[in-house]
Structure formats: structure tokens, C-alpha cells
Coordinates of C-alpha atoms and ligand atoms in Angstrom, one line a residue:
M171 CA 0.0 0.0 0.0
T172 CA 1.1 3.5 -0.7
I173 CA 0.3 6.4 1.7
H174 CA 0.4 10.0 0.6
A175 CA 0.3 13.1 2.9
I176 CA -1.3 16.1 1.3
E177 CA -1.0 19.5 3.0
T178 CA -4.1 21.5 2.1
G179 CA -3.0 24.7 3.8
K180 CA -1.9 25.9 7.2
V181 CA -3.5 27.1 10.4
K182 CA -2.4 29.2 13.3
I183 CA -4.4 28.8 16.6
T184 CA -4.0 30.4 20.0
K185 CA -1.5 28.7 22.3
S186 CA -4.3 27.9 24.8
W187 CA -6.3 26.2 22.0
R188 CA -3.4 23.9 21.3
T189 CA -2.7 23.3 25.1
G190 CA -5.8 23.9 27.1
Y191 CA -5.9 25.1 30.7
G192 CA -8.6 26.0 33.2
D193 CA -12.0 24.3 33.6
G194 CA -15.3 24.7 31.9
N195 CA -16.1 28.1 30.5
K196 CA -12.8 29.6 31.8
R197 CA -11.0 27.1 29.6
L198 CA -13.0 28.2 26.6
M199 CA -12.4 31.9 27.4
N200 CA -8.6 31.2 27.7
T201 CA -8.7 29.5 24.3
L202 CA -10.7 32.2 22.5
F203 CA -9.1 35.3 24.0
D204 CA -5.4 34.3 24.2
S205 CA -3.3 36.9 22.5
E206 CA -0.4 34.4 21.8
F207 CA -0.6 32.2 18.7
T208 CA 1.2 29.0 17.6
E209 CA 3.5 29.0 14.5
W210 CA 1.8 28.1 11.2
L211 CA 0.8 24.4 11.4
P212 CA 0.1 22.0 8.4
I213 CA -3.4 20.8 7.7
Y214 CA -3.0 17.2 6.4
V215 CA -5.2 14.9 4.4
W216 CA -4.1 11.3 4.1
V217 CA -4.6 9.1 1.1
I218 CA -4.2 5.3 1.1
E219 CA -3.8 3.4 -2.2
H220 CA -5.5 0.2 -1.0
P221 CA -6.1 -2.9 -3.2
E222 CA -9.8 -2.5 -2.5
G223 CA -9.8 1.2 -3.6
L224 CA -8.6 4.7 -2.8
I225 CA -9.2 5.8 0.8
V226 CA -9.0 9.4 1.8
I227 CA -8.9 10.4 5.5
D228 CA -10.3 13.9 6.1
T229 CA -10.6 16.4 3.4
G230 CA -8.8 19.5 4.6
I231 CA -9.7 23.1 4.5
P232 CA -11.6 25.0 1.8
A233 CA -9.9 28.0 0.1
D234 CA -12.6 30.4 1.6
A235 CA -12.2 29.3 5.2
N236 CA -11.3 32.8 6.4
K237 CA -14.6 34.2 5.1
R238 CA -16.5 35.9 7.9
I239 CA -19.4 33.7 9.2
W240 CA -21.9 35.5 11.5
F241 CA -23.9 32.5 12.6
P242 CA -23.6 31.1 15.2
P243 CA -23.1 34.4 17.0
F244 CA -19.8 33.4 18.6
M245 CA -18.3 32.4 15.3
P246 CA -16.2 35.6 14.9
L247 CA -14.5 34.7 18.2
I248 CA -13.5 31.3 16.9
Q249 CA -12.3 32.8 13.7
R250 CA -10.2 35.3 15.6
A251 CA -8.6 32.3 17.5
A252 CA -7.9 30.2 14.3
K253 CA -6.5 31.8 11.2
F254 CA -6.0 29.8 7.9
Q255 CA -3.6 30.2 5.0
M256 CA -4.4 28.4 1.8
T257 CA -5.0 28.7 -1.9
P258 CA -7.6 27.1 -4.3
E259 CA -4.8 24.9 -5.8
E260 CA -4.0 23.5 -2.3
E261 CA -7.5 22.0 -1.9
V262 CA -7.5 18.2 -1.8
G263 CA -9.0 17.7 -5.3
P264 CA -6.4 19.5 -7.4
Q265 CA -3.6 18.0 -5.3
L266 CA -4.9 14.5 -5.8
R267 CA -4.8 15.1 -9.6
Q268 CA -1.2 16.3 -9.3
L269 CA -0.4 12.9 -7.8
G270 CA -2.0 11.2 -10.8
L271 CA -5.1 10.2 -8.8
S272 CA -8.6 11.1 -9.6
P273 CA -11.0 12.3 -6.9
S274 CA -13.8 10.5 -8.7
D275 CA -12.0 7.2 -8.2
V276 CA -12.0 7.5 -4.4
R277 CA -14.0 4.7 -2.8
W278 CA -14.1 5.8 0.8
V279 CA -13.7 9.2 2.5
V280 CA -13.3 8.6 6.3
L281 CA -13.9 11.8 8.3
T282 CA -12.2 11.7 11.8
H283 CA -14.7 14.4 12.8
L284 CA -16.6 17.2 11.1
H285 CA -14.7 20.4 12.0
Q286 CA -14.2 22.6 9.1
D287 CA -10.5 21.8 8.5
H288 CA -11.6 18.2 8.0
D289 CA -14.8 18.5 6.1
G290 CA -13.8 21.5 3.9
G291 CA -13.2 19.3 0.8
L292 CA -16.3 17.2 0.6
H293 CA -17.3 18.8 -2.7
H294 CA -14.3 17.1 -4.4
F295 CA -15.8 13.6 -3.8
P296 CA -19.3 13.3 -5.2
N297 CA -18.8 9.6 -6.0
A298 CA -17.3 8.4 -2.7
Q299 CA -18.9 6.8 0.3
F300 CA -18.3 9.1 3.3
V301 CA -17.9 7.4 6.7
V302 CA -18.6 9.3 9.9
S303 CA -19.3 8.0 13.4
S304 CA -23.0 8.1 14.4
K305 CA -22.1 10.1 17.5
E306 CA -20.3 12.8 15.5
W307 CA -23.2 13.1 13.1
E308 CA -25.7 13.4 15.9
M309 CA -23.7 16.3 17.4
A310 CA -23.1 18.0 14.0
V311 CA -26.4 18.2 12.3
G312 CA -29.1 20.9 12.3
L313 CA -29.2 24.0 14.5
K314 CA -27.8 22.1 17.5
G315 CA -24.8 21.2 15.3
R316 CA -24.2 24.8 14.4
M317 CA -24.4 25.8 18.1
N318 CA -21.8 23.0 18.6
W319 CA -19.6 24.9 16.2
Y320 CA -20.1 22.7 13.2
L321 CA -20.5 24.7 9.9
N322 CA -23.0 22.3 8.5
Q323 CA -24.5 25.1 6.3
R324 CA -21.4 24.6 4.1
W325 CA -22.0 20.9 3.4
P326 CA -23.1 19.9 -0.1
D327 CA -26.8 19.0 -0.3
W328 CA -26.0 15.5 -1.3
F329 CA -23.7 14.9 1.8
K330 CA -25.3 11.8 3.4
P331 CA -22.5 9.9 5.1
H332 CA -22.6 6.2 6.1
L333 CA -22.8 6.2 9.9
V334 CA -20.8 3.7 11.9
D335 CA -21.2 2.5 15.4
F336 CA -18.4 0.7 17.1
D337 CA -18.9 -3.0 17.9
S338 CA -18.1 -3.2 21.5
R339 CA -18.4 -7.0 21.5
I340 CA -15.0 -7.1 19.7
P341 CA -12.6 -4.6 21.2
L342 CA -9.5 -3.6 19.3
G343 CA -6.7 -3.5 21.9
P344 CA -7.6 -0.8 24.4
F345 CA -10.4 0.6 22.3
G346 CA -13.8 -0.4 23.5
G347 CA -15.0 -1.3 20.0
H348 CA -14.3 -0.9 16.4
H349 CA -15.6 -0.9 12.9
T350 CA -13.8 -2.8 10.1
L351 CA -13.7 -0.8 6.8
T352 CA -12.0 -3.3 4.4
Q353 CA -12.7 -6.9 3.5
A354 CA -9.1 -7.6 4.1
E355 CA -9.7 -6.5 7.7
D356 CA -6.5 -4.4 7.6
I357 CA -8.2 -1.0 8.2
H358 CA -10.3 -0.4 11.3
L359 CA -12.0 2.7 12.7
V360 CA -11.9 3.1 16.5
P361 CA -13.6 5.7 18.8
T362 CA -11.2 8.4 20.1
P363 CA -13.5 11.0 21.6
G364 CA -12.6 14.1 23.5
H365 CA -11.6 16.7 20.9
S366 CA -15.1 16.1 19.6
R367 CA -17.7 13.8 21.0
G368 CA -17.7 11.5 18.0
H369 CA -14.1 11.7 17.0
L370 CA -12.7 8.5 15.4
S371 CA -9.2 7.4 14.4
V372 CA -8.2 5.0 11.6
T373 CA -5.7 2.1 12.1
L374 CA -4.0 0.4 9.2
S375 CA -2.1 -2.9 9.8
E376 CA 0.5 -4.0 7.3
D377 CA 3.0 -6.8 8.1
D378 CA 4.1 -6.1 11.7
L379 CA 3.5 -2.3 11.5
S380 CA 0.4 -0.5 12.6
I381 CA -0.2 3.0 11.4
M382 CA -2.7 5.2 13.2
F383 CA -4.3 8.2 11.6
A384 CA -5.4 10.0 14.8
G385 CA -7.0 13.2 13.4
D386 CA -7.1 15.8 16.2
A387 CA -7.1 13.2 19.0
S388 CA -3.9 15.1 19.9
Y389 CA -2.2 17.9 18.0
T390 CA 1.4 16.6 18.5
A391 CA 3.1 13.5 19.7
E392 CA 4.4 15.5 22.7
L393 CA 0.9 16.5 23.8
L394 CA -0.2 12.8 23.4
R395 CA 2.6 11.5 25.6
A396 CA 1.9 14.3 28.2
Q397 CA -1.9 13.4 28.0
S398 CA -2.5 17.1 27.6
A399 CA -6.0 17.9 26.3
D400 CA -6.6 20.9 23.9
G401 CA -8.5 24.0 24.8
I402 CA -11.4 23.6 22.4
G403 CA -12.7 20.0 22.9
P404 CA -16.0 19.5 24.8
D405 CA -14.5 16.7 27.0
P406 CA -10.9 17.2 28.2
E407 CA -11.0 14.2 30.5
G408 CA -12.3 12.0 27.8
Q409 CA -9.5 13.2 25.5
Q410 CA -7.0 12.3 28.1
E411 CA -8.5 8.8 28.4
T412 CA -8.2 8.6 24.6
H413 CA -4.6 9.5 24.9
R414 CA -4.0 6.7 27.4
K415 CA -5.7 4.2 25.0
I416 CA -3.6 5.4 22.0
L417 CA -0.4 5.1 24.1
A418 CA -1.4 1.6 25.3
Y419 CA -2.1 0.6 21.7
A420 CA 1.2 2.0 20.5
T421 CA 3.2 0.1 23.2
S422 CA 1.4 -3.2 22.4
R423 CA 2.6 -3.2 18.7
R424 CA 5.0 -1.3 16.5
T425 CA 3.0 1.9 15.7
E426 CA 3.5 5.0 13.6
R427 CA 1.2 7.9 14.5
L428 CA 0.3 10.2 11.7
P429 CA -1.1 13.6 12.8
G430 CA -4.3 15.2 11.8
P431 CA -5.0 18.4 10.0
V432 CA -3.3 20.4 12.8
G433 CA -0.3 18.2 12.6
G434 CA 2.8 18.2 14.7
A435 CA 5.9 16.2 13.9
Q436 CA 5.4 12.6 12.8
A437 CA 6.6 10.4 15.6
K438 CA 7.2 6.8 16.4
Q439 CA 5.8 5.9 19.7
Ligands
ZN529 ZN1 -10.9 19.4 15.1

């Protein structure tokens, strides 16, 4: 299998967004009003050339992500705390074509969650089957979804993902359940909540190596090791529990962790 990393642009977030501190509303205020920002961070999309078809994990940021959005009412505060840098050519569709791959050949698009730097390229894949966790979908749709900071008004009308639940009868390592994507049973989806309620990660097993596409479960390997939750997720303690499970998974087998759209350095655990 061949794996490609596509950088669809960059993002700069407040330092308290990357490393959260404080409790409850105070934590959120620290994140939104912090005057210090991180360096520019890459926003990754991952592409797997699998024998059963092309698999894309997350879809990156759209070229107009900095456009002012006035609903929900607190959106300008979030936009102040996260600034994007990208061009139309950097969107995932054009970059796939540059690799000699056609977006219309993509079989599955797995979305780790539905934040806008992950669902910004849906429109490039009208033929694919999208895969989202049931919990993430429940949190992201409708007016409730917008109040949960999901920009669902930007989704294409035809966006109707296949929803997965995790089969808790067959745990995958420390993860309480999983969903198997491929017939070869080499790609699984596992629940990794915290950064968002329905966040999932993707594991790929080849020979004796496991690769984990962990989305925003942690922004960097260092934060993962420190079990340090970000400042934006709805469930910091749940995110730390997810960190412990990822670390336990990584120590039980040779694992390479690949970062999500706000990626830090790639790191072997
Ligand atoms: Zn996110």
C-alpha cells in the first residue's frame, strides 16, 4: 500500500487552543481570548492506495475558510482564534490530480470528525462513500450542530455519510469497540472521543507495523505523551482517556502515529 500526505494549507491557533488550561467556561475563554498564537501548522489529508480502492482520510480546509461567518453568533471569536492560510490549488481535489489520482476514483472518505478543517473538501468527492461516526453526526447536524460549532450550512446538499457505530463485542486493543472498513480486515475505525464527542481514528495494519491516523485526538506526539487535552474540545478528561488508550495501543505493537490536520511532527511511539 502507498500512503500520501497532502498538505491542504496551514492554520495558526491560540496557544491555549493547542494546550488547554482551566476548567469549563474559563478554559474556553482562555482559548478564545489568548493573544499568543502558535506557529503556522500544516493541515493534512491522508490518502491510502489500498487494493480495495482509494481511501481518503479527512478532506482538509476550503480556500474560503477565512470568510466571515456570522452564525452562530460566537463564530467571529472562533475565527479570531484560528486563522487559515491556503489557496484554491491547495484544496485536496487539485492536489490528488497532481499525484495522478482522480478524486472520482475515491471509494471511501473517512472523516475523523466534522470540524471545518476536516470537512472542507467534501465537494471534491461526489462519488465516494463518506464514513462518519454516528455520534459525530448526531452532534453536528441541524441547528444544534451549528451551536456546537459545526459549519453544516457549508456541506453539499448530497452529503449523506454512512454512519458507523463501534462494535463493543469485539474490542480492538484498548479501544472499547471498532468498525472494520475493508474486506481484508486491515483497516479499522476506533472511537477516540474528547476533541469532539464522536471523533474517530483509523488504524492500518501491514506486516508487523500499525499506522494510526489520529485526526485531532492530539495535535502533537508530545501532547499525546503528556496526555494534555486541547482547549477547544468538549470533554478534556475524555480526551486524556483517549490519549492513554492510544499510548497503550502503541506500546502493544510497532505503531507509527500520523497527525491530523493540525499536525505536529510525525513520531514513532
Ligand atoms: Zn478538530
